[in-house]
Amino acid sequence: MKSAVIVFPGSNCDRDLAVGLERASGIPAQMVWHKEASLPEGLDVVAIPGGFSFGDYLRCGAIAARMPIMQAVVDFANKGGHVIGVCNGFQVLIESGLLPGALMRNAGLKFVCKDVELVTATANSPFTNTLEKGQRLTVPVAHHDGNYIADGDLLFKLQSEDRIAFRYAGNPNGSIDDIAGILSENRRVLGMMPHPERLNDPALGGNDGSRVFESLVHSLMVAG
Amino acid sequence: MKARVDITLKNGVLDPQGKAIQHALGSLGFDGVEGVRQGKVIELDLAETDPAKAEATLKDMCEKLLANTVIEDYRIEVLG
């Protein structure tokens, strides 16, 4: 599995994401600076990290989504490439139009930074296929704007197309239907607010996050 | 030519910050505040001198970057 991590000014956990991808696949992830206009050849997965790209100016993820590299990421996704966006990366994917809905200020108005329990809402995706529906994972959240909103039609569409990847067991931010992560129509783009790359080593208190990366490797092996 | 863009959340989109302001006003004794919506103002200084062209460009800017039209409305004012 060949992967790349996009790096914006203000990204964080980009290195952790690269470690997560490398541990699962055995192949180091390539770091790609946001000013590049194209992605390296032959990639299977592009990962957009968390953080505070461009200082969260204007709207979280808004400026990053308009950087040259994002057009290449959109093209990659439209050709069927796998893309994962974590936290600010989820915000960037929404701002770039790859995922629907919006992420607003947390309902409690506070920055929430803690481990949360996630419930796997579908095993039918390249990011969750080694999990079972209903299976619980402990993964940290750290965000101020993770309150996912969708209008009635969109929510119905996400539910009926089985595109909710993860739900919170205890909703930390007011997200509609406890949504923590959603999939694109072709199921190959995942955006999630929790950080799987941050709980990916027993020395750090757990490795539930590794399941997302292992699922990706598994799904690409089966496909490839 | 100066211009101003007001960006506000669409009606029906919950505005937690507006709600917090409303509560704070209530606790300061300002009674009868029935709703508060928080938005942002962007002031621009444009080289364009034709107001119609400036407005068209501003609309394009709003659609492409300044507003998230999924949740936000925008209002353009060309100040001349």
mmCIF file with all atom_site columns, C-alpha atoms in Angstrom, chain A residues 100-184:
data_model
loop_
_atom_site.group_PDB
_atom_site.id
_atom_site.type_symbol
_atom_site.label_atom_id
_atom_site.label_alt_id
_atom_site.label_comp_id
_atom_site.label_asym_id
_atom_site.label_entity_id
_atom_site.label_seq_id
_atom_site.pdbx_PDB_ins_code
_atom_site.Cartn_x
_atom_site.Cartn_y
_atom_site.Cartn_z
_atom_site.occupancy
_atom_site.B_iso_or_equiv
_atom_site.pdbx_formal_charge
_atom_site.auth_seq_id
_atom_site.auth_comp_id
_atom_site.auth_asym_id
_atom_site.auth_atom_id
_atom_site.pdbx_PDB_model_num
ATOM 1  C CA . PRO A 1 100 ? -21.093 16.497 2.169  1.00 0.00 ? 100 PRO A CA 1
ATOM 2  C CA . GLY A 1 101 ? -22.465 18.414 5.149  1.00 0.00 ? 101 GLY A CA 1
ATOM 3  C CA . ALA A 1 102 ? -20.636 20.825 7.429  1.00 0.00 ? 102 ALA A CA 1
ATOM 4  C CA . LEU A 1 103 ? -18.648 20.816 10.670 1.00 0.00 ? 103 LEU A CA 1
ATOM 5  C CA . MET A 1 104 ? -19.626 23.584 13.040 1.00 0.00 ? 104 MET A CA 1
ATOM 6  C CA . ARG A 1 105 ? -18.515 24.876 16.439 1.00 0.00 ? 105 ARG A CA 1
ATOM 7  C CA . ASN A 1 106 ? -19.009 22.221 19.152 1.00 0.00 ? 106 ASN A CA 1
ATOM 8  C CA . ALA A 1 107 ? -22.434 22.529 20.747 1.00 0.00 ? 107 ALA A CA 1
ATOM 9  C CA . GLY A 1 108 ? -20.787 23.092 24.156 1.00 0.00 ? 108 GLY A CA 1
ATOM 10 C CA . LEU A 1 109 ? -18.560 25.815 22.604 1.00 0.00 ? 109 LEU A CA 1
ATOM 11 C CA . LYS A 1 110 ? -15.489 24.276 24.224 1.00 0.00 ? 110 LYS A CA 1
ATOM 12 C CA . PHE A 1 111 ? -12.483 22.617 22.698 1.00 0.00 ? 111 PHE A CA 1
ATOM 13 C CA . VAL A 1 112 ? -12.890 18.925 23.521 1.00 0.00 ? 112 VAL A CA 1
ATOM 14 C CA . CYS A 1 113 ? -9.724  16.885 24.045 1.00 0.00 ? 113 CYS A CA 1
ATOM 15 C CA . LYS A 1 114 ? -10.195 13.373 25.439 1.00 0.00 ? 114 LYS A CA 1
ATOM 16 C CA . ASP A 1 115 ? -10.438 9.715  24.562 1.00 0.00 ? 115 ASP A CA 1
ATOM 17 C CA . VAL A 1 116 ? -13.894 8.775  23.317 1.00 0.00 ? 116 VAL A CA 1
ATOM 18 C CA . GLU A 1 117 ? -15.577 5.497  22.552 1.00 0.00 ? 117 GLU A CA 1
ATOM 19 C CA . LEU A 1 118 ? -16.548 5.009  18.931 1.00 0.00 ? 118 LEU A CA 1
ATOM 20 C CA . VAL A 1 119 ? -19.073 2.522  17.621 1.00 0.00 ? 119 VAL A CA 1
ATOM 21 C CA . THR A 1 120 ? -18.349 1.065  14.197 1.00 0.00 ? 120 THR A CA 1
ATOM 22 C CA . ALA A 1 121 ? -21.486 1.899  12.219 1.00 0.00 ? 121 ALA A CA 1
ATOM 23 C CA . THR A 1 122 ? -20.593 -0.128 9.132  1.00 0.00 ? 122 THR A CA 1
ATOM 24 C CA . ALA A 1 123 ? -18.008 -2.764 8.308  1.00 0.00 ? 123 ALA A CA 1
ATOM 25 C CA . ASN A 1 124 ? -18.677 -2.204 4.625  1.00 0.00 ? 124 ASN A CA 1
ATOM 26 C CA . SER A 1 125 ? -15.841 0.185  3.812  1.00 0.00 ? 125 SER A CA 1
ATOM 27 C CA . PRO A 1 126 ? -12.120 -0.020 3.068  1.00 0.00 ? 126 PRO A CA 1
ATOM 28 C CA . PHE A 1 127 ? -11.462 1.680  6.419  1.00 0.00 ? 127 PHE A CA 1
ATOM 29 C CA . THR A 1 128 ? -13.589 -0.585 8.632  1.00 0.00 ? 128 THR A CA 1
ATOM 30 C CA . ASN A 1 129 ? -13.600 -3.971 6.921  1.00 0.00 ? 129 ASN A CA 1
ATOM 31 C CA . THR A 1 130 ? -11.567 -5.702 9.650  1.00 0.00 ? 130 THR A CA 1
ATOM 32 C CA . LEU A 1 131 ? -14.063 -4.477 12.251 1.00 0.00 ? 131 LEU A CA 1
ATOM 33 C CA . GLU A 1 132 ? -17.574 -5.656 12.948 1.00 0.00 ? 132 GLU A CA 1
ATOM 34 C CA . LYS A 1 133 ? -20.619 -3.460 12.938 1.00 0.00 ? 133 LYS A CA 1
ATOM 35 C CA . GLY A 1 134 ? -21.202 -2.379 16.525 1.00 0.00 ? 134 GLY A CA 1
ATOM 36 C CA . GLN A 1 135 ? -17.578 -2.990 17.507 1.00 0.00 ? 135 GLN A CA 1
ATOM 37 C CA . ARG A 1 136 ? -16.237 -0.341 19.869 1.00 0.00 ? 136 ARG A CA 1
ATOM 38 C CA . LEU A 1 137 ? -12.908 1.453  19.602 1.00 0.00 ? 137 LEU A CA 1
ATOM 39 C CA . THR A 1 138 ? -11.276 3.947  21.914 1.00 0.00 ? 138 THR A CA 1
ATOM 40 C CA . VAL A 1 139 ? -9.825  6.852  19.957 1.00 0.00 ? 139 VAL A CA 1
ATOM 41 C CA . PRO A 1 140 ? -9.009  10.430 21.053 1.00 0.00 ? 140 PRO A CA 1
ATOM 42 C CA . VAL A 1 141 ? -10.794 13.543 19.857 1.00 0.00 ? 141 VAL A CA 1
ATOM 43 C CA . ALA A 1 142 ? -9.251  17.015 19.983 1.00 0.00 ? 142 ALA A CA 1
ATOM 44 C CA . HIS A 1 143 ? -11.305 19.666 18.259 1.00 0.00 ? 143 HIS A CA 1
ATOM 45 C CA . HIS A 1 144 ? -13.324 22.833 18.584 1.00 0.00 ? 144 HIS A CA 1
ATOM 46 C CA . ASP A 1 145 ? -15.378 22.457 15.410 1.00 0.00 ? 145 ASP A CA 1
ATOM 47 C CA . GLY A 1 146 ? -16.511 18.870 15.117 1.00 0.00 ? 146 GLY A CA 1
ATOM 48 C CA . ASN A 1 147 ? -20.251 19.303 15.341 1.00 0.00 ? 147 ASN A CA 1
ATOM 49 C CA . TYR A 1 148 ? -21.351 17.549 12.158 1.00 0.00 ? 148 TYR A CA 1
ATOM 50 C CA . ILE A 1 149 ? -24.518 18.869 10.618 1.00 0.00 ? 149 ILE A CA 1
ATOM 51 C CA . ALA A 1 150 ? -26.553 17.628 7.685  1.00 0.00 ? 150 ALA A CA 1
ATOM 52 C CA . ASP A 1 151 ? -30.037 18.629 6.593  1.00 0.00 ? 151 ASP A CA 1
ATOM 53 C CA . GLY A 1 152 ? -32.821 16.057 6.698  1.00 0.00 ? 152 GLY A CA 1
ATOM 54 C CA . ASP A 1 153 ? -32.353 14.880 3.110  1.00 0.00 ? 153 ASP A CA 1
ATOM 55 C CA . LEU A 1 154 ? -28.602 14.438 3.468  1.00 0.00 ? 154 LEU A CA 1
ATOM 56 C CA . LEU A 1 155 ? -28.910 12.650 6.797  1.00 0.00 ? 155 LEU A CA 1
ATOM 57 C CA . PHE A 1 156 ? -31.466 10.262 5.322  1.00 0.00 ? 156 PHE A CA 1
ATOM 58 C CA . LYS A 1 157 ? -29.146 9.645  2.358  1.00 0.00 ? 157 LYS A CA 1
ATOM 59 C CA . LEU A 1 158 ? -26.145 8.939  4.602  1.00 0.00 ? 158 LEU A CA 1
ATOM 60 C CA . GLN A 1 159 ? -28.195 6.559  6.729  1.00 0.00 ? 159 GLN A CA 1
ATOM 61 C CA . SER A 1 160 ? -29.934 4.736  3.912  1.00 0.00 ? 160 SER A CA 1
ATOM 62 C CA . GLU A 1 161 ? -26.710 4.363  1.901  1.00 0.00 ? 161 GLU A CA 1
ATOM 63 C CA . ASP A 1 162 ? -24.897 3.037  4.988  1.00 0.00 ? 162 ASP A CA 1
ATOM 64 C CA . ARG A 1 163 ? -22.350 5.852  4.761  1.00 0.00 ? 163 ARG A CA 1
ATOM 65 C CA . ILE A 1 164 ? -21.920 6.585  8.465  1.00 0.00 ? 164 ILE A CA 1
ATOM 66 C CA . ALA A 1 165 ? -18.610 4.935  9.349  1.00 0.00 ? 165 ALA A CA 1
ATOM 67 C CA . PHE A 1 166 ? -18.407 5.689  13.071 1.00 0.00 ? 166 PHE A CA 1
ATOM 68 C CA . ARG A 1 167 ? -20.722 7.059  15.739 1.00 0.00 ? 167 ARG A CA 1
ATOM 69 C CA . TYR A 1 168 ? -19.814 8.388  19.193 1.00 0.00 ? 168 TYR A CA 1
ATOM 70 C CA . ALA A 1 169 ? -20.936 6.214  22.093 1.00 0.00 ? 169 ALA A CA 1
ATOM 71 C CA . GLY A 1 170 ? -21.194 9.472  24.095 1.00 0.00 ? 170 GLY A CA 1
ATOM 72 C CA . ASN A 1 171 ? -21.617 12.497 21.851 1.00 0.00 ? 171 ASN A CA 1
ATOM 73 C CA . PRO A 1 172 ? -18.868 15.049 22.729 1.00 0.00 ? 172 PRO A CA 1
ATOM 74 C CA . ASN A 1 173 ? -19.786 17.852 20.317 1.00 0.00 ? 173 ASN A CA 1
ATOM 75 C CA . GLY A 1 174 ? -23.481 17.819 19.369 1.00 0.00 ? 174 GLY A CA 1
ATOM 76 C CA . SER A 1 175 ? -23.067 16.061 16.002 1.00 0.00 ? 175 SER A CA 1
ATOM 77 C CA . ILE A 1 176 ? -26.343 15.039 14.446 1.00 0.00 ? 176 ILE A CA 1
ATOM 78 C CA . ASP A 1 177 ? -27.088 11.318 14.871 1.00 0.00 ? 177 ASP A CA 1
ATOM 79 C CA . ASP A 1 178 ? -23.843 11.048 16.924 1.00 0.00 ? 178 ASP A CA 1
ATOM 80 C CA . ILE A 1 179 ? -21.867 11.033 13.671 1.00 0.00 ? 179 ILE A CA 1
ATOM 81 C CA . ALA A 1 180 ? -18.088 10.808 14.119 1.00 0.00 ? 180 ALA A CA 1
ATOM 82 C CA . GLY A 1 181 ? -17.135 9.843  10.561 1.00 0.00 ? 181 GLY A CA 1
ATOM 83 C CA . ILE A 1 182 ? -18.731 9.531  7.126  1.00 0.00 ? 182 ILE A CA 1
ATOM 84 C CA . LEU A 1 183 ? -17.968 7.922  3.777  1.00 0.00 ? 183 LEU A CA 1
ATOM 85 C CA . SER A 1 184 ? -18.230 9.237  0.225  1.00 0.00 ? 184 SER A CA 1
#
